[in-house]
Amino acid sequence: MTLTLVKAWTAAKDRLKDAGIDQPSIDARLMLEVAAGVTRTEIVTDPYRELTAEQLATLEDYLSRRTRREPVSHIIGRKGFWKILLQVNKNVLTPRPETEVIVDEVLKAFPENMGFSMLDLGVGSGTILLAVLAERPAAKGLGIDASAEALAVARDNAANLDLNTRAAFMHGDWTAGLGDASFDLVVSNPPYIPTADIETLEPEVRDHEPRLALDGGADGLDAYRLLAPEILRVLKAGGMFAVEIGFDQSQAVETLFREAGAHQVKTVKDLSTHDRVVTGVKNPLETGA
């Protein structure tokens, strides 16, 4: 049986729709692009190109995995974020559009030609660190993660984006081993889902994302309790921080950072108008103890 690109896309879309998959048309197109080695434009401009038996078999494999709720990003091994394309796998959290709020806030605060140093705690696939460095050619950054497997993905992504001369990576436990007042900017998307809520998440997240990157303890705030004072410790005077939060955690996280001594603490909403990122600065007049 031969199938053209347009027929393969339609059949894939219908199958995913019947399986109750969100965004079946987009998922079908992304998997068809990779399975058939075509671009989005080629599907539109050359719709009657026929798929080879091998391409059809690959697409069939992708579709059966997707109907079992494996994330598209794991199936095709990549995910777009901000203006970059990242390799991803089961060892890293799939980059989400909401996290782009951090990148947006950072780029507003740091002009294009400014040189600055940034730290990404729980760097995962390199999402935030690499998106910022790609936009700020004079900046340098360090990404730390407790997962060696995640760091391997981040290093590959940095190399693929030609950012490996400005991005360094370290295996570690948050800020352990770092000196004081070292960075102009600290960002983090820590685990913030309360342990009991993990079982209620969509199967794509619950069954396929690394638990280490999701579980924020009983109330979801464990990471912030540790991070608030530590982030202030490693920030230079006048330095900025931005951390992602759960939709109902704004007040609690803001309080933790204020108690740690942060100034100008505020919450920024995402495009769905959920509270998403807490930002603030270290008092520029502080000179340490």
PDB file of C-alpha atoms in Angstrom:
ATOM      1  CA  MET A   1       0.000   0.000   0.000  1.00  0.00           C
ATOM      2  CA  THR A   2       1.301   3.432  -0.902  1.00  0.00           C
ATOM      3  CA  LEU A   3       0.347   6.598   0.925  1.00  0.00           C
ATOM      4  CA  THR A   4       0.977  10.194  -0.076  1.00  0.00           C
ATOM      5  CA  LEU A   5       2.086  12.803   2.439  1.00  0.00           C
ATOM      6  CA  VAL A   6      -1.341  14.429   2.537  1.00  0.00           C
ATOM      7  CA  LYS A   7      -3.155  11.091   3.005  1.00  0.00           C
ATOM      8  CA  ALA A   8      -0.675   9.926   5.638  1.00  0.00           C
ATOM      9  CA  TRP A   9      -1.157  13.182   7.560  1.00  0.00           C
ATOM     10  CA  THR A  10      -4.958  12.930   7.389  1.00  0.00           C
ATOM     11  CA  ALA A  11      -4.991   9.259   8.452  1.00  0.00           C
ATOM     12  CA  ALA A  12      -2.555   9.944  11.311  1.00  0.00           C
ATOM     13  CA  LYS A  13      -4.606  12.926  12.470  1.00  0.00           C
ATOM     14  CA  ASP A  14      -7.838  10.882  12.494  1.00  0.00           C
ATOM     15  CA  ARG A  15      -6.219   8.053  14.387  1.00  0.00           C
ATOM     16  CA  LEU A  16      -4.875  10.362  17.085  1.00  0.00           C
ATOM     17  CA  LYS A  17      -8.195  12.164  17.317  1.00  0.00           C
ATOM     18  CA  ASP A  18     -10.012   8.832  17.841  1.00  0.00           C
ATOM     19  CA  ALA A  19      -7.498   8.019  20.591  1.00  0.00           C
ATOM     20  CA  GLY A  20      -8.465  11.232  22.403  1.00  0.00           C
ATOM     21  CA  ILE A  21      -5.125  12.966  21.850  1.00  0.00           C
ATOM     22  CA  ASP A  22      -4.981  16.738  22.316  1.00  0.00           C
ATOM     23  CA  GLN A  23      -3.826  18.651  19.207  1.00  0.00           C
ATOM     24  CA  PRO A  24      -3.991  15.599  16.869  1.00  0.00           C
ATOM     25  CA  SER A  25      -3.240  17.664  13.771  1.00  0.00           C
ATOM     26  CA  ILE A  26      -0.009  19.161  15.148  1.00  0.00           C
ATOM     27  CA  ASP A  27       1.189  15.859  16.624  1.00  0.00           C
ATOM     28  CA  ALA A  28       0.472  14.026  13.356  1.00  0.00           C
ATOM     29  CA  ARG A  29       2.412  16.613  11.349  1.00  0.00           C
ATOM     30  CA  LEU A  30       5.436  16.598  13.688  1.00  0.00           C
ATOM     31  CA  MET A  31       5.684  12.804  13.563  1.00  0.00           C
ATOM     32  CA  LEU A  32       5.158  12.688   9.788  1.00  0.00           C
ATOM     33  CA  GLU A  33       7.925  15.278   9.266  1.00  0.00           C
ATOM     34  CA  VAL A  34      10.440  13.104  11.117  1.00  0.00           C
ATOM     35  CA  ALA A  35       9.217   9.722   9.829  1.00  0.00           C
ATOM     36  CA  ALA A  36       9.243  10.853   6.188  1.00  0.00           C
ATOM     37  CA  GLY A  37      12.212  13.235   6.474  1.00  0.00           C
ATOM     38  CA  VAL A  38      10.218  16.207   5.199  1.00  0.00           C
ATOM     39  CA  THR A  39       9.613  19.780   6.311  1.00  0.00           C
ATOM     40  CA  ARG A  40       6.266  21.367   7.128  1.00  0.00           C
ATOM     41  CA  THR A  41       6.528  23.299   3.823  1.00  0.00           C
ATOM     42  CA  GLU A  42       7.093  20.131   1.775  1.00  0.00           C
ATOM     43  CA  ILE A  43       3.926  18.536   3.169  1.00  0.00           C
ATOM     44  CA  VAL A  44       2.005  21.523   1.768  1.00  0.00           C
ATOM     45  CA  THR A  45       3.923  22.072  -1.501  1.00  0.00           C
ATOM     46  CA  ASP A  46       4.458  18.409  -2.433  1.00  0.00           C
ATOM     47  CA  PRO A  47       1.393  16.698  -0.895  1.00  0.00           C
ATOM     48  CA  TYR A  48       1.315  13.772  -3.351  1.00  0.00           C
ATOM     49  CA  ARG A  49       4.842  12.562  -2.648  1.00  0.00           C
ATOM     50  CA  GLU A  50       4.615   8.893  -1.689  1.00  0.00           C
ATOM     51  CA  LEU A  51       6.103   7.483   1.502  1.00  0.00           C
ATOM     52  CA  THR A  52       8.432   4.494   1.261  1.00  0.00           C
ATOM     53  CA  ALA A  53       7.570   1.275   3.098  1.00  0.00           C
ATOM     54  CA  GLU A  54      10.256   2.116   5.651  1.00  0.00           C
ATOM     55  CA  GLN A  55       8.850   5.608   6.264  1.00  0.00           C
ATOM     56  CA  LEU A  56       5.352   4.170   6.674  1.00  0.00           C
ATOM     57  CA  ALA A  57       6.624   1.607   9.186  1.00  0.00           C
ATOM     58  CA  THR A  58       8.334   4.358  11.181  1.00  0.00           C
ATOM     59  CA  LEU A  59       5.186   6.486  11.161  1.00  0.00           C
ATOM     60  CA  GLU A  60       3.125   3.488  12.275  1.00  0.00           C
ATOM     61  CA  ASP A  61       5.519   2.924  15.185  1.00  0.00           C
ATOM     62  CA  TYR A  62       5.313   6.601  16.168  1.00  0.00           C
ATOM     63  CA  LEU A  63       1.508   6.596  16.039  1.00  0.00           C
ATOM     64  CA  SER A  64       1.128   3.469  18.144  1.00  0.00           C
ATOM     65  CA  ARG A  65       3.483   4.966  20.771  1.00  0.00           C
ATOM     66  CA  ARG A  66       1.561   8.243  20.756  1.00  0.00           C
ATOM     67  CA  THR A  67      -1.807   6.506  21.208  1.00  0.00           C
ATOM     68  CA  ARG A  68      -0.281   4.926  24.337  1.00  0.00           C
ATOM     69  CA  ARG A  69       0.294   8.534  25.489  1.00  0.00           C
ATOM     70  CA  GLU A  70       4.071   8.667  25.104  1.00  0.00           C
ATOM     71  CA  PRO A  71       4.947  12.372  24.575  1.00  0.00           C
ATOM     72  CA  VAL A  72       5.666  13.437  20.987  1.00  0.00           C
ATOM     73  CA  SER A  73       8.916  15.022  22.151  1.00  0.00           C
ATOM     74  CA  HIS A  74      10.182  11.618  23.344  1.00  0.00           C
ATOM     75  CA  ILE A  75       9.050   9.858  20.157  1.00  0.00           C
ATOM     76  CA  ILE A  76      10.780  12.271  17.770  1.00  0.00           C
ATOM     77  CA  GLY A  77      13.543  13.214  20.216  1.00  0.00           C
ATOM     78  CA  ARG A  78      13.210  16.964  20.014  1.00  0.00           C
ATOM     79  CA  LYS A  79      11.118  19.939  21.076  1.00  0.00           C
ATOM     80  CA  GLY A  80      11.074  23.609  20.090  1.00  0.00           C
ATOM     81  CA  PHE A  81      11.458  26.190  22.864  1.00  0.00           C
ATOM     82  CA  TRP A  82      11.636  29.971  22.422  1.00  0.00           C
ATOM     83  CA  LYS A  83      13.731  30.232  19.231  1.00  0.00           C
ATOM     84  CA  ILE A  84      15.809  27.071  19.645  1.00  0.00           C
ATOM     85  CA  LEU A  85      15.294  23.352  18.955  1.00  0.00           C
ATOM     86  CA  LEU A  86      16.307  21.025  21.777  1.00  0.00           C
ATOM     87  CA  GLN A  87      16.966  17.313  21.860  1.00  0.00           C
ATOM     88  CA  VAL A  88      14.937  15.674  24.622  1.00  0.00           C
ATOM     89  CA  ASN A  89      14.390  12.188  26.004  1.00  0.00           C
ATOM     90  CA  LYS A  90      12.886  10.454  29.019  1.00  0.00           C
ATOM     91  CA  ASN A  91      15.687  11.744  31.282  1.00  0.00           C
ATOM     92  CA  VAL A  92      14.645  15.389  31.015  1.00  0.00           C
ATOM     93  CA  LEU A  93      11.486  17.397  31.470  1.00  0.00           C
ATOM     94  CA  THR A  94       9.988  18.260  28.086  1.00  0.00           C
ATOM     95  CA  PRO A  95      10.292  22.047  27.658  1.00  0.00           C
ATOM     96  CA  ARG A  96       6.930  23.784  28.060  1.00  0.00           C
ATOM     97  CA  PRO A  97       5.768  27.081  26.569  1.00  0.00           C
ATOM     98  CA  GLU A  98       4.973  28.487  30.051  1.00  0.00           C
ATOM     99  CA  THR A  99       8.682  28.393  30.931  1.00  0.00           C
ATOM    100  CA  GLU A 100       9.322  30.937  28.161  1.00  0.00           C
ATOM    101  CA  VAL A 101       8.023  33.560  30.643  1.00  0.00           C
ATOM    102  CA  ILE A 102      11.404  33.286  32.439  1.00  0.00           C
ATOM    103  CA  VAL A 103      13.298  33.885  29.184  1.00  0.00           C
ATOM    104  CA  ASP A 104      11.063  36.851  28.402  1.00  0.00           C
ATOM    105  CA  GLU A 105      11.677  38.459  31.809  1.00  0.00           C
ATOM    106  CA  VAL A 106      15.442  37.903  31.581  1.00  0.00           C
ATOM    107  CA  LEU A 107      15.733  39.406  28.101  1.00  0.00           C
ATOM    108  CA  LYS A 108      13.819  42.494  29.254  1.00  0.00           C
ATOM    109  CA  ALA A 109      16.250  42.958  32.149  1.00  0.00           C
ATOM    110  CA  PHE A 110      19.542  42.319  30.309  1.00  0.00           C
ATOM    111  CA  PRO A 111      20.199  44.376  27.127  1.00  0.00           C
ATOM    112  CA  GLU A 112      21.405  42.532  24.044  1.00  0.00           C
ATOM    113  CA  ASN A 113      25.083  43.511  24.147  1.00  0.00           C
ATOM    114  CA  MET A 114      25.513  43.327  27.909  1.00  0.00           C
ATOM    115  CA  GLY A 115      27.987  40.805  29.289  1.00  0.00           C
ATOM    116  CA  PHE A 116      26.631  38.907  32.293  1.00  0.00           C
ATOM    117  CA  SER A 117      26.946  35.567  34.045  1.00  0.00           C
ATOM    118  CA  MET A 118      23.960  33.306  34.664  1.00  0.00           C
ATOM    119  CA  LEU A 119      23.281  30.180  36.665  1.00  0.00           C
ATOM    120  CA  ASP A 120      20.507  27.689  35.795  1.00  0.00           C
ATOM    121  CA  LEU A 121      19.684  25.405  38.739  1.00  0.00           C
ATOM    122  CA  GLY A 122      18.138  22.122  37.604  1.00  0.00           C
ATOM    123  CA  VAL A 123      19.163  22.833  34.022  1.00  0.00           C
ATOM    124  CA  GLY A 124      17.506  19.720  32.503  1.00  0.00           C
ATOM    125  CA  SER A 125      17.890  19.720  28.723  1.00  0.00           C
ATOM    126  CA  GLY A 126      19.405  23.226  28.874  1.00  0.00           C
ATOM    127  CA  THR A 127      16.088  24.894  28.108  1.00  0.00           C
ATOM    128  CA  ILE A 128      16.330  28.266  29.866  1.00  0.00           C
ATOM    129  CA  LEU A 129      20.120  28.636  29.873  1.00  0.00           C
ATOM    130  CA  LEU A 130      20.527  27.960  26.144  1.00  0.00           C
ATOM    131  CA  ALA A 131      17.500  30.036  25.087  1.00  0.00           C
ATOM    132  CA  VAL A 132      18.969  33.056  26.916  1.00  0.00           C
ATOM    133  CA  LEU A 133      22.559  32.536  25.694  1.00  0.00           C
ATOM    134  CA  ALA A 134      21.301  32.198  22.104  1.00  0.00           C
ATOM    135  CA  GLU A 135      19.822  35.716  22.407  1.00  0.00           C
ATOM    136  CA  ARG A 136      22.621  37.334  24.427  1.00  0.00           C
ATOM    137  CA  PRO A 137      25.984  36.831  22.681  1.00  0.00           C
ATOM    138  CA  ALA A 138      28.077  38.443  25.446  1.00  0.00           C
ATOM    139  CA  ALA A 139      26.587  36.292  28.245  1.00  0.00           C
ATOM    140  CA  LYS A 140      28.033  33.131  29.802  1.00  0.00           C
ATOM    141  CA  GLY A 141      26.284  30.555  31.941  1.00  0.00           C
ATOM    142  CA  LEU A 142      26.553  27.512  34.173  1.00  0.00           C
ATOM    143  CA  GLY A 143      23.904  24.800  34.334  1.00  0.00           C
ATOM    144  CA  ILE A 144      23.729  22.463  37.334  1.00  0.00           C
ATOM    145  CA  ASP A 145      21.658  19.286  37.593  1.00  0.00           C
ATOM    146  CA  ALA A 146      21.462  16.325  39.954  1.00  0.00           C
ATOM    147  CA  SER A 147      20.918  14.005  36.972  1.00  0.00           C
ATOM    148  CA  ALA A 148      23.974  12.955  34.959  1.00  0.00           C
ATOM    149  CA  GLU A 149      21.633  11.753  32.182  1.00  0.00           C
ATOM    150  CA  ALA A 150      20.010  15.201  31.958  1.00  0.00           C
ATOM    151  CA  LEU A 151      23.416  16.882  31.781  1.00  0.00           C
ATOM    152  CA  ALA A 152      24.401  14.656  28.854  1.00  0.00           C
ATOM    153  CA  VAL A 153      21.345  15.944  26.966  1.00  0.00           C
ATOM    154  CA  ALA A 154      22.135  19.579  27.905  1.00  0.00           C
ATOM    155  CA  ARG A 155      25.749  19.252  26.727  1.00  0.00           C
ATOM    156  CA  ASP A 156      24.614  17.841  23.374  1.00  0.00           C
ATOM    157  CA  ASN A 157      22.120  20.668  22.973  1.00  0.00           C
ATOM    158  CA  ALA A 158      24.758  23.300  23.773  1.00  0.00           C
ATOM    159  CA  ALA A 159      27.115  21.789  21.187  1.00  0.00           C
ATOM    160  CA  ASN A 160      24.380  21.566  18.529  1.00  0.00           C
ATOM    161  CA  LEU A 161      23.525  25.239  19.066  1.00  0.00           C
ATOM    162  CA  ASP A 162      27.223  26.300  19.028  1.00  0.00           C
ATOM    163  CA  LEU A 163      26.855  27.579  22.594  1.00  0.00           C
ATOM    164  CA  ASN A 164      29.286  25.147  24.235  1.00  0.00           C
ATOM    165  CA  THR A 165      32.006  27.815  24.504  1.00  0.00           C
ATOM    166  CA  ARG A 166      29.702  29.973  26.651  1.00  0.00           C
ATOM    167  CA  ALA A 167      27.747  27.297  28.542  1.00  0.00           C
ATOM    168  CA  ALA A 168      29.339  25.074  31.185  1.00  0.00           C
ATOM    169  CA  PHE A 169      27.612  22.204  33.006  1.00  0.00           C
ATOM    170  CA  MET A 170      28.136  20.667  36.410  1.00  0.00           C
ATOM    171  CA  HIS A 171      26.751  17.616  38.174  1.00  0.00           C
ATOM    172  CA  GLY A 172      25.616  18.740  41.594  1.00  0.00           C
ATOM    173  CA  ASP A 173      23.038  19.304  44.282  1.00  0.00           C
ATOM    174  CA  TRP A 174      21.628  22.798  43.603  1.00  0.00           C
ATOM    175  CA  THR A 175      24.197  25.397  44.791  1.00  0.00           C
ATOM    176  CA  ALA A 176      26.412  23.056  46.848  1.00  0.00           C
ATOM    177  CA  GLY A 177      30.072  23.875  46.223  1.00  0.00           C
ATOM    178  CA  LEU A 178      29.474  27.288  44.668  1.00  0.00           C
ATOM    179  CA  GLY A 179      31.079  30.401  46.151  1.00  0.00           C
ATOM    180  CA  ASP A 180      29.148  33.494  47.235  1.00  0.00           C
ATOM    181  CA  ALA A 181      28.124  36.397  44.995  1.00  0.00           C
ATOM    182  CA  SER A 182      29.183  34.833  41.719  1.00  0.00           C
ATOM    183  CA  PHE A 183      26.298  35.457  39.278  1.00  0.00           C
ATOM    184  CA  ASP A 184      24.384  38.392  37.793  1.00  0.00           C
ATOM    185  CA  LEU A 185      21.360  36.172  37.153  1.00  0.00           C
ATOM    186  CA  VAL A 186      20.010  32.947  38.644  1.00  0.00           C
ATOM    187  CA  VAL A 187      17.111  31.042  37.051  1.00  0.00           C
ATOM    188  CA  SER A 188      15.419  27.801  38.020  1.00  0.00           C
ATOM    189  CA  ASN A 189      12.446  25.655  37.083  1.00  0.00           C
ATOM    190  CA  PRO A 190      12.531  23.396  40.145  1.00  0.00           C
ATOM    191  CA  PRO A 191      10.196  20.478  40.923  1.00  0.00           C
ATOM    192  CA  TYR A 192       7.049  22.062  42.362  1.00  0.00           C
ATOM    193  CA  ILE A 193       4.233  19.517  42.122  1.00  0.00           C
ATOM    194  CA  PRO A 194       2.999  18.248  45.513  1.00  0.00           C
ATOM    195  CA  THR A 195       3.809  14.525  45.787  1.00  0.00           C
ATOM    196  CA  ALA A 196       0.163  13.493  46.127  1.00  0.00           C
ATOM    197  CA  ASP A 197      -0.815  15.399  42.955  1.00  0.00           C
ATOM    198  CA  ILE A 198       1.603  13.557  40.659  1.00  0.00           C
ATOM    199  CA  GLU A 199      -0.769  10.613  40.201  1.00  0.00           C
ATOM    200  CA  THR A 200      -3.463  13.011  38.918  1.00  0.00           C
ATOM    201  CA  LEU A 201      -1.281  14.378  36.095  1.00  0.00           C
ATOM    202  CA  GLU A 202      -1.775  13.489  32.435  1.00  0.00           C
ATOM    203  CA  PRO A 203      -0.194  10.127  31.511  1.00  0.00           C
ATOM    204  CA  GLU A 204       2.333  11.880  29.225  1.00  0.00           C
ATOM    205  CA  VAL A 205       3.759  13.605  32.301  1.00  0.00           C
ATOM    206  CA  ARG A 206       3.007  11.071  35.050  1.00  0.00           C
ATOM    207  CA  ASP A 207       4.353   8.029  33.212  1.00  0.00           C
ATOM    208  CA  HIS A 208       7.075   9.501  31.007  1.00  0.00           C
ATOM    209  CA  GLU A 209       8.681  12.512  32.711  1.00  0.00           C
ATOM    210  CA  PRO A 210      11.482  12.101  35.296  1.00  0.00           C
ATOM    211  CA  ARG A 211       9.932  12.050  38.784  1.00  0.00           C
ATOM    212  CA  LEU A 212      12.974  13.920  40.142  1.00  0.00           C
ATOM    213  CA  ALA A 213      12.016  16.934  38.027  1.00  0.00           C
ATOM    214  CA  LEU A 214       8.379  16.926  39.172  1.00  0.00           C
ATOM    215  CA  ASP A 215       8.151  16.031  42.862  1.00  0.00           C
ATOM    216  CA  GLY A 216       8.241  19.122  45.081  1.00  0.00           C
ATOM    217  CA  GLY A 217       7.488  17.307  48.349  1.00  0.00           C
ATOM    218  CA  ALA A 218       4.285  17.264  50.400  1.00  0.00           C
ATOM    219  CA  ASP A 219       3.265  20.864  49.635  1.00  0.00           C
ATOM    220  CA  GLY A 220       5.322  21.333  46.461  1.00  0.00           C
ATOM    221  CA  LEU A 221       7.541  23.958  48.115  1.00  0.00           C
ATOM    222  CA  ASP A 222      10.543  21.890  49.271  1.00  0.00           C
ATOM    223  CA  ALA A 223      12.868  23.168  46.537  1.00  0.00           C
ATOM    224  CA  TYR A 224      12.017  26.842  47.159  1.00  0.00           C
ATOM    225  CA  ARG A 225      12.696  26.587  50.895  1.00  0.00           C
ATOM    226  CA  LEU A 226      16.210  25.469  50.057  1.00  0.00           C
ATOM    227  CA  LEU A 227      16.673  27.680  47.002  1.00  0.00           C
ATOM    228  CA  ALA A 228      15.514  31.091  48.295  1.00  0.00           C
ATOM    229  CA  PRO A 229      18.442  31.705  50.688  1.00  0.00           C
ATOM    230  CA  GLU A 230      20.912  29.892  48.419  1.00  0.00           C
ATOM    231  CA  ILE A 231      19.974  31.905  45.326  1.00  0.00           C
ATOM    232  CA  LEU A 232      20.466  35.131  47.307  1.00  0.00           C
ATOM    233  CA  ARG A 233      23.835  33.809  48.500  1.00  0.00           C
ATOM    234  CA  VAL A 234      25.227  33.180  45.009  1.00  0.00           C
ATOM    235  CA  LEU A 235      23.809  36.356  43.436  1.00  0.00           C
ATOM    236  CA  LYS A 236      25.941  39.467  43.083  1.00  0.00           C
ATOM    237  CA  ALA A 237      24.556  42.663  44.644  1.00  0.00           C
ATOM    238  CA  GLY A 238      21.945  44.008  42.243  1.00  0.00           C
ATOM    239  CA  GLY A 239      21.636  40.583  40.584  1.00  0.00           C
ATOM    240  CA  MET A 240      18.280  39.187  39.459  1.00  0.00           C
ATOM    241  CA  PHE A 241      16.561  35.846  39.958  1.00  0.00           C
ATOM    242  CA  ALA A 242      13.582  34.246  38.190  1.00  0.00           C
ATOM    243  CA  VAL A 243      12.005  30.933  39.240  1.00  0.00           C
ATOM    244  CA  GLU A 244       9.059  29.064  37.786  1.00  0.00           C
ATOM    245  CA  ILE A 245       6.221  28.195  40.190  1.00  0.00           C
ATOM    246  CA  GLY A 246       2.958  26.264  40.257  1.00  0.00           C
ATOM    247  CA  PHE A 247      -0.226  28.253  39.579  1.00  0.00           C
ATOM    248  CA  ASP A 248      -1.193  28.508  43.266  1.00  0.00           C
ATOM    249  CA  GLN A 249       2.260  29.043  44.819  1.00  0.00           C
ATOM    250  CA  SER A 250       2.877  32.755  44.210  1.00  0.00           C
ATOM    251  CA  GLN A 251       2.246  33.992  47.756  1.00  0.00           C
ATOM    252  CA  ALA A 252       4.216  31.218  49.466  1.00  0.00           C
ATOM    253  CA  VAL A 253       7.234  31.518  47.148  1.00  0.00           C
ATOM    254  CA  GLU A 254       7.263  35.330  47.271  1.00  0.00           C
ATOM    255  CA  THR A 255       7.277  35.127  51.090  1.00  0.00           C
ATOM    256  CA  LEU A 256      10.212  32.674  51.102  1.00  0.00           C
ATOM    257  CA  PHE A 257      12.289  35.024  48.919  1.00  0.00           C
ATOM    258  CA  ARG A 258      11.366  38.124  50.929  1.00  0.00           C
ATOM    259  CA  GLU A 259      12.344  36.329  54.139  1.00  0.00           C
ATOM    260  CA  ALA A 260      15.660  35.439  52.508  1.00  0.00           C
ATOM    261  CA  GLY A 261      16.275  39.153  51.902  1.00  0.00           C
ATOM    262  CA  ALA A 262      15.218  39.614  48.271  1.00  0.00           C
ATOM    263  CA  HIS A 263      13.942  42.991  47.041  1.00  0.00           C
ATOM    264  CA  GLN A 264      11.400  43.939  44.349  1.00  0.00           C
ATOM    265  CA  VAL A 265       9.813  40.483  44.577  1.00  0.00           C
ATOM    266  CA  LYS A 266       6.899  40.058  42.179  1.00  0.00           C
ATOM    267  CA  THR A 267       4.982  37.397  40.259  1.00  0.00           C
ATOM    268  CA  VAL A 268       4.609  37.354  36.476  1.00  0.00           C
ATOM    269  CA  LYS A 269       1.712  35.558  34.770  1.00  0.00           C
ATOM    270  CA  ASP A 270       1.927  33.301  31.711  1.00  0.00           C
ATOM    271  CA  LEU A 271      -0.201  33.605  28.557  1.00  0.00           C
ATOM    272  CA  SER A 272      -2.957  31.552  30.213  1.00  0.00           C
ATOM    273  CA  THR A 273      -2.918  34.252  32.950  1.00  0.00           C
ATOM    274  CA  HIS A 274      -1.750  31.781  35.584  1.00  0.00           C
ATOM    275  CA  ASP A 275       0.872  32.911  38.098  1.00  0.00           C
ATOM    276  CA  ARG A 276       4.043  31.389  36.621  1.00  0.00           C
ATOM    277  CA  VAL A 277       7.323  33.106  37.571  1.00  0.00           C
ATOM    278  CA  VAL A 278       8.561  34.844  40.719  1.00  0.00           C
ATOM    279  CA  THR A 279      11.336  37.391  40.140  1.00  0.00           C
ATOM    280  CA  GLY A 280      13.312  39.768  42.331  1.00  0.00           C
ATOM    281  CA  VAL A 281      16.751  41.229  42.969  1.00  0.00           C
ATOM    282  CA  LYS A 282      19.467  41.178  45.586  1.00  0.00           C
ATOM    283  CA  ASN A 283      19.747  44.601  47.249  1.00  0.00           C
ATOM    284  CA  PRO A 284      22.445  46.476  45.296  1.00  0.00           C
ATOM    285  CA  LEU A 285      23.666  48.077  48.543  1.00  0.00           C
ATOM    286  CA  GLU A 286      24.392  44.772  50.282  1.00  0.00           C
ATOM    287  CA  THR A 287      28.055  43.945  50.513  1.00  0.00           C
ATOM    288  CA  GLY A 288      27.680  40.632  52.305  1.00  0.00           C
ATOM    289  CA  ALA A 289      27.928  39.958  56.017  1.00  0.00           C
TER     290      ALA A 289
END
